[in-house]
XYZ file of C-alpha atoms in Angstrom:
720
model
C 21.390 -26.536 -11.893
C 18.503 -25.734 -9.537
C 18.868 -27.029 -6.000
C 15.877 -29.007 -4.779
C 14.153 -27.748 -1.676
C 13.604 -30.184 1.149
C 10.241 -28.608 1.950
C 7.677 -27.027 -0.303
C 7.030 -23.322 -0.066
C 4.423 -22.357 2.510
C 3.275 -18.792 2.153
C 1.633 -17.706 5.361
C -2.118 -18.025 5.524
C -3.059 -15.401 8.041
C -5.914 -13.687 9.777
C -4.573 -10.914 11.971
C -7.720 -8.890 12.439
C -10.109 -11.678 13.428
C -9.206 -15.334 14.171
C -10.189 -17.670 11.366
C -11.677 -21.107 11.981
C -12.353 -22.187 8.405
C -14.590 -19.142 8.168
C -15.295 -16.914 5.193
C -12.707 -14.381 4.096
C -11.826 -12.120 1.202
C -8.533 -12.928 -0.502
C -6.958 -11.280 -3.514
C -6.920 -13.525 -6.565
C -5.696 -11.237 -9.355
C -4.122 -7.911 -10.264
C -4.729 -6.238 -13.611
C -2.279 -3.564 -14.818
C -4.124 -0.651 -16.410
C -1.407 -0.408 -19.052
C -2.576 -3.771 -20.441
C -5.765 -2.149 -21.723
C -4.005 0.002 -24.318
C -3.550 -1.330 -27.813
C -0.320 0.268 -28.933
C 1.306 3.237 -27.246
C 0.744 3.384 -23.498
C 0.294 6.873 -22.005
C 2.963 8.124 -19.612
C 0.314 8.324 -16.921
C -2.697 6.110 -16.424
C -5.053 5.487 -13.534
C -7.928 3.374 -12.279
C -10.019 5.609 -10.065
C -13.724 4.742 -9.887
C -14.996 1.276 -10.814
C -18.279 -0.562 -11.356
C -19.494 -3.826 -12.863
C -22.118 -4.944 -15.336
C -25.282 -6.566 -13.987
C -23.995 -10.078 -14.718
C -20.773 -9.321 -12.834
C -18.610 -10.438 -15.744
C -17.230 -7.054 -16.807
C -15.545 -4.240 -14.896
C -15.567 -0.609 -16.038
C -13.210 1.970 -14.534
C -12.351 5.619 -15.093
C -8.856 6.588 -16.212
C -8.724 10.329 -15.661
C -5.204 11.213 -16.929
C -5.716 9.185 -20.107
C -9.215 10.598 -20.686
C -10.783 7.165 -21.137
C -12.846 4.512 -19.478
C -11.317 1.047 -19.383
C -13.113 -2.289 -19.598
C -11.963 -5.627 -18.150
C -13.362 -9.115 -18.706
C -13.517 -11.015 -15.392
C -15.345 -14.087 -16.626
C -12.403 -15.837 -14.988
C -11.714 -13.574 -11.985
C -8.270 -15.103 -11.486
C -7.240 -14.064 -15.001
C -8.714 -10.637 -15.881
C -8.506 -9.910 -19.607
C -8.290 -6.515 -21.322
C -11.287 -5.309 -23.341
C -9.857 -1.942 -24.294
C -10.655 1.700 -23.640
C -12.995 4.410 -24.893
C -12.128 8.112 -25.070
C -14.860 10.286 -23.544
C -13.709 13.747 -24.721
C -12.851 15.021 -21.279
C -11.773 13.859 -17.855
C -13.860 10.913 -16.627
C -14.522 11.375 -12.920
C -17.082 8.670 -12.127
C -18.908 5.682 -13.550
C -22.035 3.739 -12.610
C -23.336 0.760 -14.565
C -26.959 -0.288 -15.008
C -27.367 -3.534 -16.909
C -24.803 -3.287 -19.685
C -24.750 0.516 -19.912
C -22.079 2.632 -18.253
C -23.031 6.141 -17.134
C -19.869 8.220 -17.068
C -19.388 11.615 -15.459
C -17.052 13.712 -17.605
C -15.394 16.950 -16.494
C -14.841 19.463 -19.301
C -14.196 22.555 -17.147
C -12.032 25.308 -18.574
C -11.363 26.777 -15.138
C -12.513 26.653 -11.521
C -14.783 29.620 -12.155
C -16.269 28.190 -15.353
C -16.996 24.556 -14.527
C -18.702 22.311 -17.043
C -19.336 18.666 -17.685
C -21.508 15.930 -19.094
C -22.835 12.534 -18.149
C -22.642 10.055 -20.992
C -24.344 6.707 -21.518
C -22.060 4.064 -23.056
C -23.410 0.817 -24.475
C -20.723 -1.635 -23.403
C -21.731 -4.176 -26.037
C -20.365 -2.029 -28.858
C -18.780 0.866 -26.895
C -21.124 3.384 -28.496
C -22.280 6.554 -26.731
C -26.070 6.486 -26.751
C -26.770 9.739 -24.888
C -24.994 12.755 -23.417
C -26.525 15.236 -20.972
C -25.014 18.648 -20.249
C -24.728 18.963 -16.466
C -23.927 22.666 -16.300
C -21.081 22.004 -13.872
C -18.254 19.689 -12.896
C -19.369 16.139 -11.988
C -17.479 14.429 -9.183
C -19.344 11.199 -8.463
C -22.311 9.179 -9.665
C -24.608 6.535 -8.184
C -27.286 4.283 -9.637
C -30.692 3.576 -8.155
C -31.111 -0.010 -6.987
C -33.981 -0.526 -9.435
C -32.021 1.070 -12.295
C -34.564 3.852 -12.759
C -32.278 6.859 -12.355
C -28.778 8.031 -11.606
C -27.558 10.760 -9.257
C -24.578 13.000 -9.938
C -22.746 15.152 -7.411
C -21.827 18.452 -9.085
C -18.868 19.572 -7.010
C -17.546 22.633 -8.866
C -14.373 22.085 -6.881
C -12.355 24.829 -5.241
C -8.948 26.115 -6.307
C -6.646 25.028 -3.484
C -4.133 27.728 -4.458
C -6.664 30.551 -4.151
C -7.367 32.289 -0.846
C -5.473 29.645 1.130
C -7.664 27.071 -0.569
C -10.717 27.894 1.501
C -14.390 27.926 0.608
C -16.514 29.740 -0.385
C -15.381 29.794 -3.995
C -18.262 30.181 -6.378
C -20.050 28.821 -8.298
C -21.766 26.518 -5.825
C -22.279 22.831 -6.435
C -25.551 20.889 -6.355
C -27.094 17.476 -6.932
C -28.471 16.295 -10.282
C -30.761 13.335 -10.950
C -31.620 11.937 -14.379
C -34.004 9.108 -15.246
C -32.810 6.059 -17.150
C -35.299 4.935 -19.797
C -34.820 1.851 -21.978
C -31.196 1.555 -20.937
C -30.097 5.119 -21.639
C -30.367 8.648 -20.292
C -33.500 10.716 -20.673
C -31.909 14.163 -20.421
C -35.268 15.936 -20.338
C -35.969 14.407 -16.926
C -32.981 16.134 -15.327
C -33.808 17.691 -11.951
C -31.532 19.666 -9.679
C -31.561 19.672 -5.906
C -30.087 22.797 -4.350
C -27.812 22.201 -1.387
C -27.056 25.834 -0.579
C -27.808 27.287 2.811
C -27.578 23.967 4.646
C -24.091 23.860 6.140
C -22.640 26.028 8.882
C -19.309 25.990 6.994
C -19.615 28.100 3.819
C -23.257 27.166 3.339
C -23.470 29.364 0.264
C -20.899 27.173 -1.511
C -21.762 23.477 -1.082
C -19.199 21.116 -2.610
C -20.845 17.685 -2.976
C -18.359 14.847 -3.045
C -19.858 11.334 -3.005
C -23.429 10.059 -3.453
C -25.243 6.788 -2.866
C -28.887 5.697 -3.269
C -30.908 3.406 -0.993
C -33.832 1.114 -1.831
C -36.277 3.987 -1.298
C -34.585 6.073 -3.968
C -33.140 8.467 -1.372
C -29.767 9.994 -2.209
C -27.223 10.609 0.540
C -24.557 13.140 -0.391
C -21.457 14.263 1.485
C -20.436 17.921 1.389
C -16.801 17.413 2.294
C -15.393 20.919 2.718
C -18.669 21.985 4.338
C -18.476 19.090 6.856
C -22.109 18.341 6.153
C -24.393 15.533 4.953
C -27.735 15.728 3.150
C -30.360 13.142 2.271
C -32.492 13.990 -0.780
C -35.591 12.236 -2.122
C -35.678 11.187 -5.779
C -37.986 14.125 -6.560
C -35.322 16.547 -5.293
C -36.952 17.366 -1.959
C -34.843 17.422 1.177
C -35.325 14.503 3.587
C -32.750 15.600 6.161
C -29.435 17.336 6.585
C -26.953 17.730 9.421
C -23.363 18.485 10.303
C -20.900 15.602 10.061
C -19.539 16.780 13.401
C -16.154 16.215 14.972
C -14.112 13.511 16.705
C -11.631 13.627 19.579
C -8.686 11.590 18.301
C -6.241 10.013 20.768
C -3.073 7.995 20.214
C -2.201 9.237 16.746
C 0.927 10.560 15.047
C 0.598 14.215 14.015
C 4.267 15.141 13.772
C 5.864 15.999 10.457
C 9.407 14.878 11.239
C 8.742 12.056 8.775
C 11.263 9.671 10.262
C 9.648 8.087 13.331
C 6.391 6.401 14.274
C 5.156 7.967 17.503
C 1.499 7.518 18.425
C 1.246 9.677 21.514
C -0.406 12.791 20.098
C -4.048 13.863 19.974
C -6.408 16.016 17.923
C -9.464 17.140 19.885
C -12.478 18.325 17.913
C -11.208 17.072 14.571
C -13.816 17.732 11.868
C -14.816 14.584 10.018
C -15.071 16.170 6.546
C -16.437 12.972 4.964
C -15.628 11.792 1.470
C -17.049 8.360 0.596
C -20.557 7.366 1.696
C -22.567 4.136 1.460
C -26.021 3.120 2.601
C -26.084 0.065 4.882
C -29.862 -0.169 4.902
C -32.678 2.308 4.281
C -32.007 4.101 7.570
C -28.233 3.905 8.136
C -25.198 4.926 6.124
C -21.431 4.942 6.666
C -19.020 7.734 5.814
C -15.234 7.708 5.304
C -13.656 10.675 7.077
C -10.784 11.593 4.801
C -10.775 15.315 5.542
C -9.786 18.062 3.163
C -9.737 21.670 4.309
C -9.698 21.694 8.125
C -10.300 18.127 9.165
C -9.890 14.444 8.600
C -10.955 12.126 11.419
C -9.003 9.145 10.008
C -11.846 6.651 10.384
C -15.406 5.587 9.623
C -18.673 6.816 11.120
C -22.203 5.428 10.896
C -25.223 7.741 11.047
C -28.953 7.290 11.017
C -30.432 9.358 8.199
C -32.141 11.532 10.803
C -28.675 12.701 11.910
C -28.307 10.453 14.963
C -24.716 9.290 15.488
C -24.770 5.483 15.589
C -21.083 4.478 15.720
C -17.637 6.055 15.475
C -14.348 4.240 14.821
C -12.148 7.010 16.199
C -8.488 6.069 15.740
C -9.132 2.319 15.863
C -8.958 1.828 12.083
C -5.682 3.683 11.861
C -4.313 1.676 14.786
C -5.084 -1.570 12.953
C -3.317 -0.168 9.893
C -0.297 0.720 12.048
C -0.018 -2.853 13.306
C 0.274 -4.364 9.812
C 3.006 -1.947 8.695
C 0.879 0.178 6.354
C 0.918 3.463 8.261
C 2.046 6.309 5.901
C 4.347 8.301 8.175
C 4.857 11.060 5.613
C 1.172 11.893 6.000
C 1.254 12.170 9.801
C 1.002 15.954 9.819
C -1.899 15.844 7.367
C -4.644 13.226 7.475
C -2.850 9.981 8.232
C -4.170 6.924 6.431
C -6.923 8.982 4.711
C -9.989 6.728 4.424
C -11.671 7.925 1.247
C -13.656 5.594 -1.012
C -16.317 3.154 0.202
C -18.404 0.233 -0.991
C -21.148 -1.922 0.521
C -22.202 -5.466 -0.241
C -24.002 -8.371 1.393
C -22.136 -11.656 0.999
C -23.849 -14.886 2.088
C -26.167 -12.897 4.319
C -23.449 -10.817 5.994
C -23.460 -7.074 5.233
C -19.993 -5.585 4.758
C -18.712 -2.044 4.418
C -15.401 -1.711 2.569
C -13.282 1.354 3.349
C -10.416 2.330 1.064
C -7.550 3.930 2.988
C -5.968 5.934 0.202
C -2.575 6.664 1.741
C -2.202 3.334 3.539
C -3.226 1.384 0.423
C -5.433 -1.083 2.263
C -9.098 -1.990 2.144
C -10.766 -2.340 5.545
C -13.571 -4.906 5.692
C -16.222 -4.233 8.349
C -19.028 -6.614 9.269
C -21.965 -4.256 9.884
C -24.570 -6.842 10.871
C -25.120 -4.582 13.872
C -24.603 -0.979 12.661
C -24.111 0.101 16.272
C -21.155 -2.279 16.691
C -19.268 -2.961 13.438
C -16.467 -5.530 13.527
C -13.237 -5.013 11.595
C -12.772 -8.415 9.992
C -9.882 -7.905 7.579
C -7.416 -5.477 6.059
C -6.803 -6.346 2.410
C -3.610 -5.456 0.522
C -4.197 -3.157 -2.407
C -2.338 -1.385 -5.149
C -1.149 2.149 -4.481
C -3.972 4.510 -3.479
C -7.235 2.569 -3.733
C -9.960 5.010 -4.710
C -12.994 3.040 -5.822
C -14.442 -0.422 -5.309
C -17.326 -2.536 -6.522
C -18.868 -5.475 -4.698
C -20.272 -8.338 -6.790
C -21.936 -10.535 -4.145
C -23.624 -12.867 -6.640
C -20.180 -14.011 -7.744
C -18.477 -13.595 -4.372
C -16.165 -10.925 -5.772
C -14.829 -7.519 -4.850
C -12.753 -5.330 -7.176
C -10.774 -2.186 -6.371
C -9.408 0.590 -8.549
C -6.006 1.912 -7.515
C -5.368 5.339 -8.930
C -1.652 6.043 -8.418
C 0.664 5.572 -11.387
C 4.239 5.321 -10.144
C 6.077 5.395 -13.472
C 7.609 8.812 -12.843
C 8.617 7.884 -9.291
C 9.996 4.444 -10.105
C 7.039 2.774 -8.403
C 4.368 0.362 -9.603
C 1.841 1.538 -12.143
C -1.932 1.663 -11.612
C -3.755 -1.637 -11.118
C -7.243 -3.036 -10.681
C -7.349 -5.806 -8.078
C -9.851 -8.636 -7.683
C -10.722 -10.428 -4.433
C -12.794 -13.546 -3.836
C -15.002 -14.311 -0.851
C -14.576 -17.952 0.067
C -14.140 -20.349 2.927
C -10.645 -20.405 4.367
C -8.158 -18.254 6.233
C -7.135 -14.762 5.210
C -3.837 -14.661 3.310
C -2.859 -11.187 4.536
C -1.196 -9.700 6.530
C 1.991 -11.768 6.701
C 3.416 -9.788 9.617
C 1.811 -7.824 12.442
C 2.650 -6.118 15.726
C -0.812 -6.880 17.097
C -0.617 -8.151 20.659
C 2.278 -5.960 21.784
C 1.801 -3.988 25.001
C 2.161 -0.699 23.121
C 0.928 0.301 19.689
C 4.013 -0.352 17.559
C 4.437 0.871 14.028
C 6.916 -0.668 11.643
C 7.897 -0.700 8.001
C 10.826 -0.670 5.582
C 12.013 -4.070 6.841
C 15.447 -4.842 5.415
C 18.059 -7.410 6.541
C 17.164 -10.358 8.780
C 18.819 -13.075 10.864
C 17.492 -16.096 12.794
C 18.588 -17.209 16.247
C 18.837 -20.743 17.631
C 15.509 -20.353 19.459
C 13.569 -19.905 16.222
C 13.169 -16.126 16.415
C 14.023 -13.717 13.598
C 15.539 -10.259 14.027
C 14.985 -7.656 11.325
C 16.225 -4.075 10.896
C 14.361 -1.101 9.490
C 16.243 1.075 7.046
C 16.908 4.810 6.862
C 13.283 5.729 6.122
C 12.836 5.808 9.899
C 16.080 7.682 10.484
C 14.949 9.177 13.796
C 13.746 5.823 15.100
C 16.193 3.074 14.063
C 14.951 -0.263 15.363
C 15.596 -3.975 15.458
C 12.377 -5.998 15.416
C 12.153 -9.428 17.051
C 9.733 -11.620 15.107
C 8.074 -14.889 16.034
C 7.578 -16.643 12.673
C 5.763 -19.583 14.276
C 2.648 -17.458 14.724
C 0.109 -16.984 11.969
C 0.578 -14.267 10.920
C 4.172 -13.837 12.057
C 4.267 -11.461 15.012
C 6.624 -8.724 16.055
C 7.089 -9.361 19.764
C 9.720 -6.740 20.582
C 10.995 -3.471 19.122
C 14.582 -2.721 20.164
C 15.568 0.913 19.758
C 19.075 1.410 18.379
C 20.814 4.049 20.460
C 24.092 5.907 20.726
C 24.856 7.483 24.098
C 21.275 6.969 25.194
C 19.736 8.721 22.186
C 18.281 7.322 18.936
C 21.316 6.688 16.750
C 21.534 9.011 13.755
C 23.130 8.668 10.339
C 22.314 4.989 9.950
C 20.905 3.030 7.037
C 20.670 -0.447 8.509
C 20.505 -3.044 5.749
C 21.918 -6.206 7.324
C 22.043 -7.867 10.740
C 23.747 -10.918 12.216
C 24.174 -12.389 15.722
C 27.686 -12.865 17.085
C 26.868 -15.832 19.321
C 27.411 -13.863 22.510
C 24.105 -12.006 22.587
C 25.266 -9.077 20.453
C 24.378 -7.907 16.957
C 26.561 -6.796 14.080
C 24.710 -4.446 11.741
C 25.784 -3.330 8.273
C 24.866 0.260 7.440
C 24.727 1.314 3.818
C 26.384 4.679 3.484
C 25.547 7.677 1.396
C 28.402 10.130 1.456
C 26.377 12.966 -0.022
C 24.094 12.814 3.010
C 26.967 12.276 5.463
C 25.843 8.718 6.200
C 28.961 6.552 6.582
C 29.469 3.083 5.177
C 30.148 1.188 8.386
C 29.734 -1.855 10.601
C 28.208 -1.461 14.057
C 28.329 -3.787 17.042
C 25.275 -3.481 19.293
C 24.314 -5.248 22.480
C 20.980 -6.926 23.105
C 19.514 -3.573 24.159
C 20.420 -1.984 20.820
C 23.200 0.178 22.285
C 26.028 0.791 19.823
C 29.272 -0.404 21.382
C 31.656 -0.386 18.442
C 31.865 1.225 15.008
C 34.107 0.105 12.174
C 34.500 2.305 9.127
C 35.569 1.112 5.716
C 39.273 1.063 4.831
C 40.774 3.579 2.377
C 41.001 0.921 -0.339
C 37.227 0.611 -0.356
C 36.393 4.265 0.187
C 38.528 5.176 -2.819
C 36.126 3.276 -5.088
C 32.941 3.848 -3.040
C 29.550 4.460 -4.582
C 26.164 5.090 -3.036
C 24.908 1.491 -3.164
C 26.871 -0.238 -0.435
C 26.443 -3.081 2.051
C 23.015 -4.706 1.837
C 23.480 -7.584 4.247
C 25.862 -9.230 6.657
C 26.635 -12.719 7.914
C 29.270 -14.293 10.162
C 31.469 -17.225 9.153
C 33.799 -18.164 11.980
C 35.660 -14.986 12.892
C 34.878 -13.270 9.596
C 32.023 -10.939 8.750
C 30.877 -11.034 5.126
C 28.909 -8.196 3.494
C 27.421 -8.195 -0.029
C 27.729 -4.872 -1.870
C 24.497 -4.100 -3.677
C 25.877 -2.840 -6.988
C 29.168 -2.333 -8.791
C 31.668 0.084 -7.292
C 34.187 1.918 -9.445
C 36.738 -0.903 -9.737
C 34.292 -3.770 -10.290
C 33.933 -5.513 -13.654
C 30.546 -5.107 -15.292
C 27.848 -7.276 -13.691
C 30.137 -8.270 -10.833
C 29.947 -7.060 -7.246
C 32.083 -7.569 -4.196
C 31.408 -9.817 -1.253
C 33.535 -7.968 1.298
C 35.135 -9.691 4.298
C 36.314 -8.331 7.643
C 38.181 -10.574 10.080
C 37.264 -9.642 13.643
C 40.488 -11.095 15.042
C 43.088 -9.813 12.573
C 41.084 -6.744 11.447
C 42.002 -7.582 7.852
C 39.735 -6.634 4.960
C 39.324 -8.637 1.758
C 36.834 -9.573 -0.920
C 35.722 -11.936 -3.629
C 33.653 -11.151 -6.709
C 30.113 -12.370 -7.250
C 28.768 -12.657 -10.844
C 25.292 -11.160 -10.925
C 22.765 -11.236 -13.732
C 22.809 -8.599 -16.441
C 19.664 -6.481 -16.124
C 16.984 -6.641 -18.787
C 15.726 -3.295 -17.506
C 16.942 -1.000 -14.730
C 19.580 -2.630 -12.562
C 20.327 -5.879 -10.746
C 21.946 -5.994 -7.333
C 22.359 -8.019 -4.164
C 20.339 -7.817 -0.974
C 20.625 -10.015 2.098
C 23.061 -12.814 2.880
C 22.911 -15.740 5.299
C 25.055 -18.792 6.010
C 23.890 -22.348 6.552
C 26.005 -25.477 6.467
C 28.752 -25.217 3.876
C 27.118 -22.499 1.766
C 26.182 -18.860 1.959
C 22.830 -17.860 0.497
C 22.340 -14.539 -1.259
C 19.291 -12.639 -2.510
C 19.796 -11.256 -6.011
C 17.126 -8.938 -7.396
C 16.366 -6.327 -10.009
C 14.611 -3.047 -9.215
C 11.535 -3.785 -11.328
C 7.878 -4.266 -10.404
C 5.049 -6.380 -11.734
C 5.476 -7.670 -15.283
C 8.870 -6.014 -15.719
C 10.402 -8.037 -12.879
C 12.821 -10.766 -13.965
C 15.386 -11.357 -11.233
C 14.080 -12.101 -7.742
C 16.182 -15.103 -6.771
C 18.109 -16.841 -4.026
C 21.506 -18.292 -4.919
C 24.019 -20.354 -2.961
C 27.802 -19.959 -2.980
C 30.107 -22.657 -1.568
C 32.012 -21.569 1.526
C 35.034 -23.286 0.053
C 35.179 -20.525 -2.562
C 34.806 -17.714 -0.027
C 38.538 -17.152 0.262
C 39.086 -13.398 0.317
C 41.890 -11.743 -1.612
C 43.442 -8.455 -0.597
C 41.551 -5.339 -1.618
C 43.019 -3.804 -4.735
C 44.272 -7.137 -6.048
C 42.713 -9.403 -8.643
C 39.717 -10.801 -6.819
C 38.589 -14.401 -7.333
C 35.139 -14.927 -8.823
C 32.880 -17.332 -6.923
C 30.360 -19.670 -8.508
C 26.656 -19.588 -7.722
C 23.793 -22.076 -7.886
C 20.135 -21.135 -8.168
C 18.175 -22.162 -5.079
C 14.854 -20.426 -5.640
C 13.151 -18.218 -8.180
C 10.953 -16.069 -5.938
C 8.605 -14.644 -8.578
C 6.006 -17.444 -8.140
C 6.095 -16.793 -4.379
C 5.697 -13.054 -4.883
C 2.589 -13.536 -7.037
C 1.049 -16.335 -4.957
C -1.306 -13.951 -3.130
C -2.709 -12.429 -6.314
C -0.639 -9.249 -6.282
C 1.931 -7.872 -8.670
C 5.631 -8.617 -8.093
C 7.089 -6.303 -5.445
C 10.501 -4.945 -6.317
C 12.405 -4.971 -3.012
C 13.112 -8.492 -1.807
C 15.539 -7.508 0.931
C 15.409 -9.960 3.841
C 16.730 -13.524 4.149
C 16.977 -15.482 7.394
C 17.814 -19.179 7.702
C 16.873 -21.201 10.774
C 19.150 -23.803 12.337
C 17.171 -26.550 10.563
C 17.698 -24.856 7.204
C 14.241 -23.299 6.876
C 14.595 -20.018 4.980
C 12.398 -16.934 5.422
C 12.053 -14.087 2.944
C 10.781 -10.532 3.474
C 10.150 -7.513 1.281
C 10.798 -3.831 2.031
C 7.703 -1.602 1.747
C 9.637 1.696 1.549
C 7.789 3.089 4.540
C 4.603 3.271 2.429
C 6.115 6.096 0.376
C 5.138 5.727 -3.312
C 4.476 2.109 -2.385
C 1.432 -0.015 -1.627
C 2.796 -0.687 1.857
C 2.504 -4.418 1.302
C 5.106 -6.493 3.143
C 5.500 -10.128 2.232
C 7.067 -12.363 4.884
C 7.113 -16.046 4.006
C 9.040 -19.288 4.163
C 10.461 -21.030 1.107
C 11.086 -24.217 3.052
C 14.478 -25.704 3.864
C 17.491 -24.992 1.691
C 19.810 -27.932 0.989
C 23.226 -27.878 2.656
């Protein structure tokens, strides 16, 4: 039996970066798993790195470097991308540009760093035949097509060995820029011309390492020399138009510490070299660069230059700050290059010019309105798959597509995806949760258990990923998007409390919190219950009794709720004495200090494991999140069940425990795919308001082997 909901689901329609008044926004409409393009055996590692589209905008082509293929996707219906297969290119595809219905693919065939080699190949997408192949005499890194389709440009990087000489340049041979004419839809190799870029940069000028290229309407090629911290503009005949240093930025209010367990944005990096990666022309005089950094730098933002070298605009740390506010900041990269803006795209939609910046480590796409290149406006941050690398704008169809290169199979994360977005009237559907508007820049992530108070606020805990900064976040769900309005530090004796893995939270009715901490004995993290006051100060600690510790396993309490004088905690997975596919709901009576439990019958996993997450009480039922640990198409169990309170009669630990019954309240998979993404694995938060309205949240793992996406939405009112 499926309980009927009193209200329909209302996923948050949000616009955190710029207020929306029925204006135009980009929203994701589909996600395509790269594995779907293989007929038969799927490689252990796949990727979608660089992407382009045919002239009619109906077909996407992307490079899959680890598989050694290009992949093709039919987006005639952009909400339902269809596989069109792959083509092996006899090497490592590094870039692709499409003119008409022909894909021009850069292929790396290098035997070593000192003997680089590669080709550019023309592929007729109608029959997937290779119509031409030109030997480039070096390792291609990126390609670009002329606006009129008359030629392509290829950056020959001849990349450095990062394990040699501390990974510093110079490391010969030097790179350069190649241009080849396109005649009757294919390459005319005899027209190849090389533009030398040596002797231009102050940093290892003898060893230029071109990274990204783009071509304006005049046929001028802009090329970034990343390790050299330099930019050059080259005419189509190979002559030099201009060149100049990319310069440096004074960064303020960033996190540079490598403790990897706290979000602290009070550090600075003066004179940080930009070291640009992606580059895109905005018009014939201005271009934007993405300052990823590589050897000595990484300015964490976007810069706009005039082609004569005049600095037009600099984002500084503002892009990263916006990323922090929506929970996508990758703390494990703090001591390196932070969010790492890398790839870029440009497109004019309904008369508005936009620059799209792919933040590789934050897994978001920043959308800038560059109507005035001297004052760009950050309009949106779009959720992406893990590590967006390339993008293609298709303005004629109102579409944007991104290629997300990370394949998480080995790490238990989501596999590589291509994502499609549509530009249309209406509010932005992401983010669902933000800390924008707080007095201080507040980072957050790894949201776990939740609870609602009588005033309509929700309190959520972060888990052990931020072990040196445990926090309780107060959320106003009435805002759109929902807003974090307070961050309460959890302390012990005035210091950030250590050895916690907060997974559940409940209010005691007297202004205090009870928090369930999931233990991990091997890391000396105890399974325990903690009482905290409104300031987050730990006032009481209750360890588990011997009867439980004797059968303890790593996966412990994942939530907590209060029924009368009794705390109830769901155990995530079976402990040693549990029957197969049954887990304990453990009770602790605050008055008598007695422990007990009942058994909950969970689903048998089709793949991986199934366990419990959060728990909340409303009326005469408790509501429990049951989920598997699978992503995307492998996900089966992401559900909310109810259990009658009348059956929550605990038996003594060690005795035969009664088995409760459960009733399905909500299958969450349609909710988790309602914003065009793949199914996220960690549904971990459940809070129920006094009127019965239930809220769900997902855990983004601190943006570690994760897209960083956090979903926070209501499923309406649950029946009593």
